[in-house]
Coordinates of C-alpha atoms and ligand atoms in Angstrom, one line a residue:
Chain N
X8 CA -9.7 97.0 18.5
X9 CA -7.1 97.8 15.9
X10 CA -7.5 94.8 13.6
X11 CA -7.2 95.7 10.0
X12 CA -10.7 96.3 8.4
X13 CA -11.4 93.5 6.0
X14 CA -13.5 94.9 3.2
X15 CA -15.5 92.9 0.6
X16 CA -16.8 94.1 -2.8
X17 CA -19.9 95.6 -1.2
X18 CA -17.6 98.0 0.6
X19 CA -18.7 96.7 4.0
X20 CA -16.3 95.0 6.4
X21 CA -16.6 91.2 6.9
X22 CA -17.7 91.9 10.5
X23 CA -20.6 94.1 9.4
X24 CA -21.7 91.5 6.9
X25 CA -21.6 88.8 9.6
X26 CA -23.7 91.0 11.8
X27 CA -26.3 91.6 9.1
X28 CA -26.6 87.9 8.3
X29 CA -27.1 87.2 11.9
X30 CA -29.8 89.9 12.3
X31 CA -31.5 88.5 9.2
X32 CA -31.6 85.0 10.5
X33 CA -32.9 86.3 13.8
X34 CA -35.7 88.3 12.3
X35 CA -36.6 85.3 10.1
X36 CA -36.8 83.2 13.1
X37 CA -39.0 85.6 15.1
X38 CA -41.5 85.8 12.2
X39 CA -41.8 82.0 12.1
X40 CA -42.3 81.8 15.9
X41 CA -44.9 84.5 15.9
X42 CA -46.7 82.9 13.0
X43 CA -46.7 79.5 14.7
X44 CA -47.9 80.8 18.0
X45 CA -50.7 82.8 16.4
X46 CA -52.0 79.8 14.5
X47 CA -51.9 77.7 17.6
X48 CA -53.7 80.2 19.7
X49 CA -56.4 80.6 17.1
X50 CA -56.8 76.8 16.8
X51 CA -57.2 76.5 20.6
X52 CA -59.8 79.2 20.8
X53 CA -61.7 77.8 17.9
X54 CA -61.7 74.2 19.2
X55 CA -62.8 75.4 22.7
X56 CA -65.7 77.4 21.3
X57 CA -66.9 74.9 18.9
X58 CA -66.9 72.1 21.5
X59 CA -69.0 74.1 24.0
X60 CA -72.5 72.4 24.5
X61 CA -74.4 75.5 23.2
X62 CA -72.3 76.2 20.1
X63 CA -74.8 74.9 17.6
X64 CA -77.5 77.1 19.0
X65 CA -75.2 80.2 19.2
X66 CA -74.0 79.6 15.7
X67 CA -77.5 79.6 14.4
X68 CA -78.6 82.6 16.4
X69 CA -75.6 84.9 15.9
X70 CA -73.7 83.7 12.8
X71 CA -76.4 83.0 10.3
X72 CA -75.0 84.1 6.9
X73 CA -78.4 84.3 5.2
X74 CA -80.0 86.7 7.8
X75 CA -76.8 88.7 7.7
X76 CA -76.8 89.1 4.0
X77 CA -80.5 90.0 4.0
X78 CA -80.2 92.8 6.3
X79 CA -76.8 94.1 5.3
X80 CA -78.2 96.8 3.0
X81 CA -80.5 98.3 5.6
X82 CA -77.8 98.2 8.3
X83 CA -75.3 99.8 5.9
X84 CA -77.9 102.6 5.2
X85 CA -78.2 103.1 8.9
X86 CA -74.4 103.3 9.2
X87 CA -74.4 106.1 6.7
X88 CA -76.5 108.1 9.3
X89 CA -73.9 107.2 12.0
X90 CA -71.1 108.5 9.7
X91 CA -72.9 111.8 9.1
X92 CA -73.6 112.3 12.8
X93 CA -69.9 111.5 13.5
X94 CA -68.8 114.0 10.9
X95 CA -70.7 116.9 12.5
X96 CA -70.0 115.8 16.0
X97 CA -66.3 115.8 15.4
X98 CA -66.4 119.3 14.0
X99 CA -68.5 120.4 16.9
X100 CA -66.2 118.8 19.5
X101 CA -63.1 120.3 17.9
X102 CA -64.5 123.8 18.1
X103 CA -66.3 123.5 21.5
X104 CA -63.6 121.6 23.3
X105 CA -60.9 124.0 22.1
X106 CA -63.0 126.9 23.3
X107 CA -63.5 125.3 26.7
X108 CA -59.8 124.4 27.0
X109 CA -58.7 127.9 26.2
X110 CA -61.2 129.4 28.6
X111 CA -59.9 127.2 31.4
X112 CA -56.3 128.4 30.8
X113 CA -57.3 132.1 30.9
X114 CA -55.9 133.8 33.9
X115 CA -57.0 137.0 35.6
X116 CA -60.0 137.8 37.7
X117 CA -62.0 139.1 34.7
X118 CA -62.4 135.6 33.4
X119 CA -63.4 134.1 36.7
X120 CA -67.0 133.6 35.8
X121 CA -66.2 132.1 32.5
X122 CA -63.6 129.8 34.0
X123 CA -66.1 128.7 36.7
X124 CA -68.7 127.8 34.1
X125 CA -66.2 125.9 32.0
X126 CA -65.0 124.0 35.1
X127 CA -68.6 123.1 36.2
X128 CA -69.4 122.0 32.6
X129 CA -66.4 119.7 32.3
X130 CA -67.0 118.2 35.7
X131 CA -70.7 117.6 35.0
X132 CA -70.4 116.1 31.6
X133 CA -67.5 114.0 32.3
X134 CA -69.3 112.4 35.1
X135 CA -72.7 111.9 33.4
X136 CA -73.4 108.8 31.4
X137 CA -73.8 109.6 27.7
X138 CA -77.1 107.7 27.6
X139 CA -78.6 110.1 30.2
X140 CA -77.3 113.1 28.3
X141 CA -78.9 111.7 25.2
X142 CA -82.3 111.3 27.0
X143 CA -82.1 114.8 28.6
X144 CA -81.1 116.5 25.4
X145 CA -83.1 114.4 23.0
X146 CA -86.4 114.4 24.9
X147 CA -85.9 117.3 27.2
X148 CA -85.0 120.1 24.9
X149 CA -87.7 119.5 22.3
X150 CA -90.2 119.2 25.1
X151 CA -89.5 122.8 26.1
X152 CA -91.3 123.7 22.9
X153 CA -89.0 126.6 22.0
X154 CA -87.1 124.9 19.3
X155 CA -88.3 124.0 15.8
X156 CA -89.1 120.4 15.2
X157 CA -85.8 118.7 14.4
X158 CA -85.0 115.1 13.7
X159 CA -83.7 113.1 16.7
X160 CA -80.3 112.7 15.2
X161 CA -79.7 116.4 15.5
X162 CA -80.3 116.2 19.3
X163 CA -78.1 113.0 19.4
X164 CA -75.3 114.9 17.7
X165 CA -75.7 117.7 20.2
X166 CA -75.6 115.3 23.1
X167 CA -72.4 113.7 21.7
X168 CA -70.8 117.1 21.3
X169 CA -71.7 118.1 24.9
X170 CA -70.3 114.9 26.4
X171 CA -67.2 114.5 24.3
X172 CA -66.2 118.1 24.4
X173 CA -65.9 117.7 28.2
X174 CA -63.3 114.9 27.8
X175 CA -61.5 116.4 24.8
X176 CA -61.2 119.8 26.4
X177 CA -59.4 118.2 29.4
X178 CA -57.1 116.4 27.1
X179 CA -56.3 119.6 25.2
X180 CA -55.8 121.5 28.4
X181 CA -53.3 118.9 29.6
X182 CA -51.5 119.2 26.2
X183 CA -51.4 123.0 26.4
X184 CA -50.1 122.9 30.0
X185 CA -47.3 120.5 28.9
X186 CA -46.0 123.2 26.5
X187 CA -42.9 124.7 28.2
X188 CA -43.6 128.2 29.6
X189 CA -40.5 129.4 27.8
X190 CA -42.4 128.9 24.6
X191 CA -45.0 131.5 25.7
X192 CA -42.2 133.8 26.8
X193 CA -40.5 133.5 23.5
X194 CA -43.7 134.2 21.6
X195 CA -44.7 137.2 23.8
X196 CA -41.2 138.6 23.5
X197 CA -41.6 138.7 19.7
X198 CA -44.7 140.9 20.2
X199 CA -47.3 138.2 19.6
X200 CA -50.5 138.9 21.5
X201 CA -51.9 136.5 24.1
X202 CA -54.4 135.2 21.5
X203 CA -51.8 134.8 18.8
X204 CA -49.5 133.0 21.2
X205 CA -52.3 130.5 22.0
X206 CA -53.3 130.0 18.4
X207 CA -49.9 129.9 16.8
X208 CA -47.6 128.5 19.4
X209 CA -49.4 126.8 22.4
X210 CA -52.3 125.1 20.8
X211 CA -50.4 123.5 17.9
X212 CA -47.7 122.2 20.2
X213 CA -50.2 121.1 22.8
X214 CA -52.3 119.2 20.3
X215 CA -49.3 117.4 19.0
X216 CA -48.5 116.2 22.5
X217 CA -51.9 114.6 22.9
X218 CA -52.6 113.2 19.5
X219 CA -52.8 109.6 20.7
X220 CA -55.3 110.5 23.5
X221 CA -57.4 112.6 21.1
X222 CA -57.5 109.8 18.6
X223 CA -58.6 107.4 21.3
X224 CA -61.5 109.7 22.2
X225 CA -62.3 109.9 18.5
X226 CA -62.5 106.1 18.1
X227 CA -64.5 105.8 21.3
X228 CA -66.9 108.5 20.0
X229 CA -67.2 106.6 16.8
X230 CA -68.7 103.7 18.7
X231 CA -70.9 105.8 20.9
X232 CA -72.5 107.3 17.8
X233 CA -74.5 104.0 17.8
X234 CA -76.2 105.2 21.0
X235 CA -78.3 107.8 19.2
X236 CA -80.5 104.9 18.3
X237 CA -82.2 105.3 21.7
X238 CA -83.7 108.5 20.4
X239 CA -85.3 106.6 17.6
X240 CA -83.0 107.5 14.7
X241 CA -82.7 104.7 12.2
X242 CA -79.0 104.2 12.4
X243 CA -77.0 101.0 12.1
X244 CA -77.8 99.8 15.6
X245 CA -81.5 100.7 15.3
X246 CA -81.7 99.0 11.8
X247 CA -80.1 95.9 13.3
X248 CA -82.6 96.0 16.2
X249 CA -85.5 96.1 13.8
X250 CA -84.1 93.2 11.9
X251 CA -83.6 91.2 15.0
X252 CA -87.2 91.9 16.1
X253 CA -88.3 90.6 12.7
X254 CA -86.3 87.4 12.5
X255 CA -85.6 86.5 16.1
X256 CA -82.0 86.1 15.0
X257 CA -79.1 88.1 16.4
X258 CA -76.8 88.0 13.3
X259 CA -77.7 91.7 12.4
X260 CA -76.1 92.8 15.6
X261 CA -72.9 91.1 14.6
X262 CA -73.1 92.7 11.2
X263 CA -73.6 96.2 12.7
X264 CA -70.8 95.6 15.2
X265 CA -68.4 94.5 12.5
X266 CA -69.3 97.5 10.4
X267 CA -68.4 99.8 13.3
X268 CA -65.1 98.1 13.6
X269 CA -64.4 98.3 9.9
X270 CA -65.0 102.1 9.8
X271 CA -62.8 102.6 12.9
X272 CA -59.8 100.7 11.5
X273 CA -58.6 103.4 9.1
X274 CA -58.5 105.9 11.9
X275 CA -56.7 103.6 14.2
X276 CA -54.0 103.0 11.6
X277 CA -53.9 106.7 10.8
X278 CA -53.3 107.5 14.4
X279 CA -50.3 105.3 14.6
X280 CA -49.0 106.7 11.4
X281 CA -49.4 110.3 12.4
X282 CA -47.9 109.8 15.8
X283 CA -44.9 108.0 14.3
X284 CA -44.4 110.7 11.7
X285 CA -44.6 113.6 14.2
X286 CA -42.1 111.9 16.4
X287 CA -39.7 111.4 13.5
X288 CA -40.0 114.9 12.4
X289 CA -39.6 116.8 15.6
X290 CA -37.8 114.6 18.0
X291 CA -34.7 113.7 16.0
X292 CA -32.6 115.3 18.6
X293 CA -34.3 113.3 21.4
X294 CA -35.6 116.5 22.8
X295 CA -39.2 117.0 23.7
Chain U
X13 CA -29.6 166.7 24.3
X14 CA -32.3 165.5 21.9
X15 CA -29.7 164.0 19.5
X16 CA -28.3 162.1 22.5
X17 CA -31.6 160.6 23.5
X18 CA -30.7 157.0 24.5
X19 CA -32.5 154.1 22.9
X20 CA -33.1 152.7 26.4
X21 CA -33.1 154.6 29.7
X22 CA -33.8 152.9 33.0
X23 CA -34.3 154.9 36.1
X24 CA -34.5 153.6 39.7
X25 CA -35.7 150.1 38.7
X26 CA -36.8 147.9 41.5
X27 CA -38.0 144.3 41.3
X28 CA -39.0 142.0 44.1
X29 CA -39.9 138.3 44.1
X30 CA -41.7 138.0 47.4
X31 CA -39.2 139.0 50.0
X32 CA -36.3 138.8 47.7
X33 CA -35.2 142.3 46.5
X34 CA -33.7 141.3 43.2
X35 CA -33.1 144.7 41.6
X36 CA -32.6 147.5 44.0
X37 CA -32.7 150.8 42.1
X38 CA -30.9 150.3 38.8
X39 CA -30.2 153.4 36.5
X40 CA -28.7 152.8 33.1
X41 CA -28.7 154.0 29.6
X42 CA -28.1 152.4 26.2
X43 CA -27.3 154.7 23.3
X44 CA -27.8 154.1 19.6
X45 CA -25.3 151.6 18.1
X46 CA -24.0 150.9 21.5
X47 CA -23.3 147.4 23.0
X48 CA -23.8 147.5 26.7
X49 CA -22.7 144.4 28.6
X50 CA -24.0 143.4 32.0
X51 CA -21.8 141.2 34.1
X52 CA -22.2 139.8 37.6
X53 CA -22.4 136.6 39.5
X54 CA -25.2 134.1 39.1
X55 CA -28.2 135.4 40.9
X56 CA -27.1 139.0 40.7
X57 CA -30.3 139.9 38.8
X58 CA -29.0 140.1 35.2
X59 CA -31.8 138.1 33.6
X60 CA -34.4 139.8 35.7
X61 CA -33.1 143.1 34.4
X62 CA -33.4 142.1 30.8
X63 CA -36.9 140.5 31.4
X64 CA -38.0 143.7 33.0
X65 CA -36.9 145.7 30.0
X66 CA -38.9 143.4 27.8
X67 CA -41.9 143.7 30.1
X68 CA -41.9 140.0 30.8
X69 CA -41.6 140.8 34.5
X70 CA -43.7 143.5 36.1
X71 CA -41.5 145.9 37.9
X72 CA -42.1 147.2 41.4
X73 CA -40.7 150.7 41.0
X74 CA -38.9 153.0 38.5
X75 CA -39.3 153.7 34.8
X76 CA -38.2 152.2 31.6
X77 CA -38.0 154.5 28.5
X78 CA -37.7 153.2 25.0
X79 CA -36.7 156.1 22.7
X80 CA -38.1 158.5 25.3
X81 CA -41.4 156.6 25.6
X82 CA -42.2 155.2 29.1
X83 CA -42.9 151.6 28.3
X84 CA -43.4 150.8 32.0
X85 CA -46.6 152.8 32.0
X86 CA -49.4 150.2 32.2
X87 CA -51.5 152.3 29.8
X88 CA -49.2 151.6 26.8
X89 CA -49.8 148.6 24.6
X90 CA -47.4 146.0 25.9
X91 CA -47.3 143.9 22.7
X92 CA -46.4 147.0 20.6
X93 CA -43.5 147.8 23.0
X94 CA -42.3 144.2 22.9
X95 CA -42.4 144.1 19.2
X96 CA -39.8 146.9 19.1
X97 CA -37.4 144.9 21.2
X98 CA -35.7 141.7 20.1
X99 CA -34.8 139.1 22.7
X100 CA -32.7 136.0 22.8
X101 CA -32.6 133.8 25.9
X102 CA -30.1 131.4 27.3
X103 CA -32.0 128.3 26.2
X104 CA -32.8 128.2 22.6
X105 CA -36.5 129.0 22.5
X106 CA -37.1 128.2 18.9
X107 CA -40.6 127.0 18.2
X108 CA -40.2 123.2 17.6
X109 CA -43.4 122.9 15.5
X110 CA -42.3 125.5 13.0
X111 CA -39.5 125.2 10.4
X112 CA -36.4 127.4 10.7
X113 CA -37.8 129.7 8.0
X114 CA -41.2 130.0 9.7
X115 CA -39.5 130.7 13.1
X116 CA -37.7 133.6 11.6
X117 CA -40.6 134.9 9.5
X118 CA -43.2 134.6 12.2
X119 CA -43.0 138.0 13.9
X120 CA -42.8 139.9 10.6
X121 CA -45.9 138.2 9.4
X122 CA -48.0 138.2 12.5
X123 CA -46.8 141.2 14.4
X124 CA -45.5 143.6 11.8
X125 CA -48.0 142.9 9.2
X126 CA -45.8 141.9 6.3
X127 CA -47.0 139.5 3.6
X128 CA -45.8 136.0 3.7
X129 CA -43.5 136.6 0.7
X130 CA -42.0 139.7 2.2
X131 CA -41.5 138.0 5.6
X132 CA -39.9 135.0 4.0
X133 CA -37.6 137.0 1.8
X134 CA -36.2 138.8 4.9
X135 CA -35.9 135.5 6.7
X136 CA -34.1 133.9 3.8
X137 CA -31.7 136.8 3.6
X138 CA -30.8 136.5 7.3
X139 CA -30.6 132.7 7.2
X140 CA -28.3 132.9 4.2
X141 CA -26.2 135.4 6.0
X142 CA -25.6 133.0 8.9
X143 CA -24.9 130.2 6.5
X144 CA -28.1 128.3 7.1
X145 CA -29.8 129.0 3.8
X146 CA -29.9 125.2 3.1
X147 CA -31.7 124.4 6.4
X148 CA -34.8 126.6 5.8
X149 CA -37.2 123.7 5.8
X150 CA -35.7 121.8 8.7
X151 CA -37.2 121.8 12.2
X152 CA -35.1 123.3 14.9
X153 CA -34.2 120.1 16.7
X154 CA -32.2 119.0 13.7
X155 CA -29.8 121.9 14.2
X156 CA -26.8 121.9 16.4
X157 CA -26.9 124.1 19.5
X158 CA -24.9 126.8 17.9
X159 CA -27.0 126.8 14.8
X160 CA -30.2 127.0 16.9
X161 CA -28.9 129.9 18.9
X162 CA -27.9 131.8 15.7
X163 CA -31.4 131.1 14.3
X164 CA -32.8 132.5 17.6
X165 CA -30.7 135.7 17.2
X166 CA -31.8 136.1 13.6
X167 CA -35.4 135.6 14.6
X168 CA -35.0 138.4 17.1
X169 CA -33.3 140.7 14.6
X170 CA -35.4 140.0 11.5
X171 CA -38.0 142.5 12.4
X172 CA -35.3 145.2 12.8
X173 CA -35.9 145.9 16.5
X174 CA -34.7 149.2 18.0
X175 CA -33.1 147.3 20.8
X176 CA -31.7 143.8 21.1
X177 CA -31.6 142.0 24.4
X178 CA -29.2 139.0 24.6
X179 CA -29.3 137.0 27.9
X180 CA -26.3 134.6 28.2
X181 CA -26.8 133.3 24.8
X182 CA -23.7 131.2 24.9
X183 CA -23.9 129.6 28.3
X184 CA -25.7 126.5 27.3
X185 CA -23.5 125.9 24.4
X186 CA -20.6 123.6 23.8
X187 CA -17.4 125.7 24.1
X188 CA -16.6 124.9 20.4
X189 CA -19.9 126.5 19.3
X190 CA -19.6 129.7 21.4
X191 CA -17.4 131.4 18.9
X192 CA -19.8 131.1 16.0
X193 CA -22.5 132.7 18.0
X194 CA -20.4 135.5 19.4
X195 CA -19.1 136.2 15.9
X196 CA -22.7 136.8 14.8
X197 CA -23.1 139.3 17.7
X198 CA -19.9 141.2 16.6
X199 CA -21.4 141.3 13.1
X200 CA -24.6 142.8 14.4
X201 CA -22.7 145.4 16.3
X202 CA -20.8 146.3 13.1
X203 CA -24.1 146.6 11.3
X204 CA -25.2 149.2 13.9
X205 CA -27.5 147.2 16.2
X206 CA -28.1 148.5 19.7
X207 CA -27.6 145.8 22.2
X208 CA -28.0 145.2 25.9
X209 CA -26.6 141.8 26.8
X210 CA -25.4 139.7 29.7
X211 CA -22.5 137.3 29.4
X212 CA -20.0 135.2 31.3
X213 CA -17.5 135.6 28.4
X214 CA -15.3 138.3 29.8
X215 CA -13.0 138.3 26.8
X216 CA -16.0 139.0 24.5
X217 CA -17.3 141.7 26.8
X218 CA -14.0 143.4 26.7
X219 CA -13.6 143.2 22.9
X220 CA -17.1 144.0 21.8
X221 CA -18.7 145.9 24.6
X222 CA -18.8 149.7 24.5
X223 CA -19.9 150.0 28.1
X224 CA -19.8 147.4 30.9
X225 CA -22.0 147.3 33.9
X226 CA -21.3 145.2 37.0
X227 CA -24.3 144.0 39.0
X228 CA -24.1 142.5 42.5
X229 CA -27.2 141.5 44.5
X230 CA -29.4 143.8 42.6
X231 CA -27.1 146.8 42.9
X232 CA -25.3 148.4 40.0
X233 CA -21.9 148.7 41.7
X234 CA -19.7 149.8 38.8
X235 CA -19.8 150.8 35.2
X236 CA -17.6 152.3 32.5
X237 CA -15.7 151.4 29.4
X238 CA -14.3 147.8 29.3
X239 CA -10.9 149.2 30.1
X240 CA -12.1 151.0 33.1
X241 CA -14.1 148.1 34.5
X242 CA -11.7 145.3 33.6
X243 CA -8.4 147.0 34.0
X244 CA -9.0 149.5 36.8
X245 CA -12.0 148.2 38.8
X246 CA -12.8 150.7 41.5
X247 CA -15.1 148.6 43.7
X248 CA -13.7 145.7 45.8
X249 CA -16.6 143.5 44.8
X250 CA -15.8 144.0 41.1
X251 CA -12.2 143.1 41.7
X252 CA -13.2 140.0 43.6
X253 CA -15.7 138.9 40.9
X254 CA -13.2 139.5 38.1
X255 CA -10.4 137.6 39.9
X256 CA -12.8 134.7 40.4
X257 CA -13.9 134.5 36.7
X258 CA -10.4 135.0 35.5
X259 CA -9.1 132.0 37.3
X260 CA -11.5 129.8 35.4
Ligands
ATP19 N1 -39.7 134.0 38.9 C1 -38.9 134.1 40.0 N2 -39.4 133.9 41.2 C2 -38.7 134.0 42.4 N3 -37.4 134.4 42.4 C3 -36.8 134.6 41.2 C4 -37.5 134.5 39.9 N4 -36.7 134.7 38.9 C5 -35.5 135.0 39.5 N5 -35.6 134.9 40.8 C6 -34.5 135.2 41.8 O1 -33.9 136.5 41.5 C7 -32.5 136.5 41.6 C8 -31.9 136.9 40.3 O2 -32.1 136.0 39.3 P1 -31.6 136.2 37.8 O3 -32.1 135.1 37.0 O4 -32.0 137.6 37.4 O5 -30.1 136.1 38.0 P2 -28.9 136.1 36.9 O6 -28.0 137.2 37.3 O7 -29.5 136.1 35.6 O8 -28.2 134.7 37.2 P3 -27.5 133.7 36.2 O9 -26.2 134.3 35.8 O10 -27.4 132.5 36.9 O11 -28.4 133.7 35.0 C9 -32.2 135.0 42.0 O12 -31.9 135.0 43.4 C10 -33.3 134.2 41.6 O13 -33.5 133.1 42.5
MG20 MG1 -29.6 134.7 34.0

């Protein structure tokens, strides 16, 4: 334990230099191993698929570059509609879900009716398949004849908001309940009102605790935006459908699918980055 | 008599948790610039007493007057009354999502209606005073326990409350850090703050307290100057308690 520290010109002891060299070698080796295993797995999958009896047909029906390129512009145009729907739906969900979550945490008998409505709402819409909500909202509400004529994507957006707010409000509520009660106590003792305590202390901390879950819901919503096509809006999925009907070739579906993946990637990366940063910033001490 | 109106006056305070009668008729007064120290064994009701004063617990009987105003009257605005009282708890309850500066500036901005600049100037002044002027932008979890607790004290005092409640602010601290926190309390006393506090630090209670109160099982058994309570305790229970803490 008491051996004299041997220092080199870098100012580090020989022991530390040895450790670093070892770590470097180790990490170099693991990169090689992971690279080799990835290539091998890819080769196996590829060879298996290519050697299936139906591969030639499938390749022609699903992976035809010419059909894909032909319909790419119209599908991309459809995707623009998806992006716009997503934009408004996210804003709607953020507002509505927060409202529901807050209502569900209100105590006191005065709020009982509100709480009951919020509970029934979340139970109902979490259980109901989105596609049914889309039909009910998209065809049912206009049929009442009391609303102005609106394009189907508006109803689609509303249906998305209704369904996703039910999930997101539960996630938010869980986050708010995970905030330690002493935080509320500290806030109230400073003279903050109940509403200020929620807005300035409980919600910000609660949201941080559930960022990964929220981002998951967001990515899943991004895919489900494609379902508004059932109402007749020409979105990416619908555009692909039209193309498929034209050509009897399924490549447009692949194109649309890949485009959805591509737009979701930045958010998935952003989620990881945000979560990592928040953790670094607030949990240095290892405390939650 | 008007000049001697206490900052805090509690009469016949009762508090029950279900069947447990935690405070059984407490009467006490805290005068301007006075430091009143509440001592007593664990579970004697010290924290409950302080929480009741800050209206964080609903009391079952009695009255609490802040500068003559009955704040236990349900018709008064609770938030306004709380805003006049500063509180520091045993655990550091700093807000982890706010920087040190924002923690201290929060109440002045949001409750007392100061502008952001004004609130931050005051916060900076206090943080400089406790030697944390270089940690303004840090988040609380980066501070040591003693630093956190001093920030919590400064957060409570930044809005210039009429009364400061300190509940065992050193008992979750490393012994080495206790001193720096207690020094700050002595400084506040020297600056004229009115303080009602609980502590297990008998030496500190003796040195800094103007008035000492001994609680046992929800009863106020004995009170007086530190000399009276520590040197000539009248009640057997006080003597027993003091002998037990002294042997530690
Ligand atoms: N919210 C609560 N519900 C039920 N019982 C409680 C509650 N808070 C406190 N008590 C009880 O009231 C009694 C007094 O508690 P209190 O926290 O005031 O004691 P204390 O004197 O502050 O003790 P310590 O020195 O350990 O902090 C204890 O018996 C405790 O179990
Ligand atoms: Mg206590």
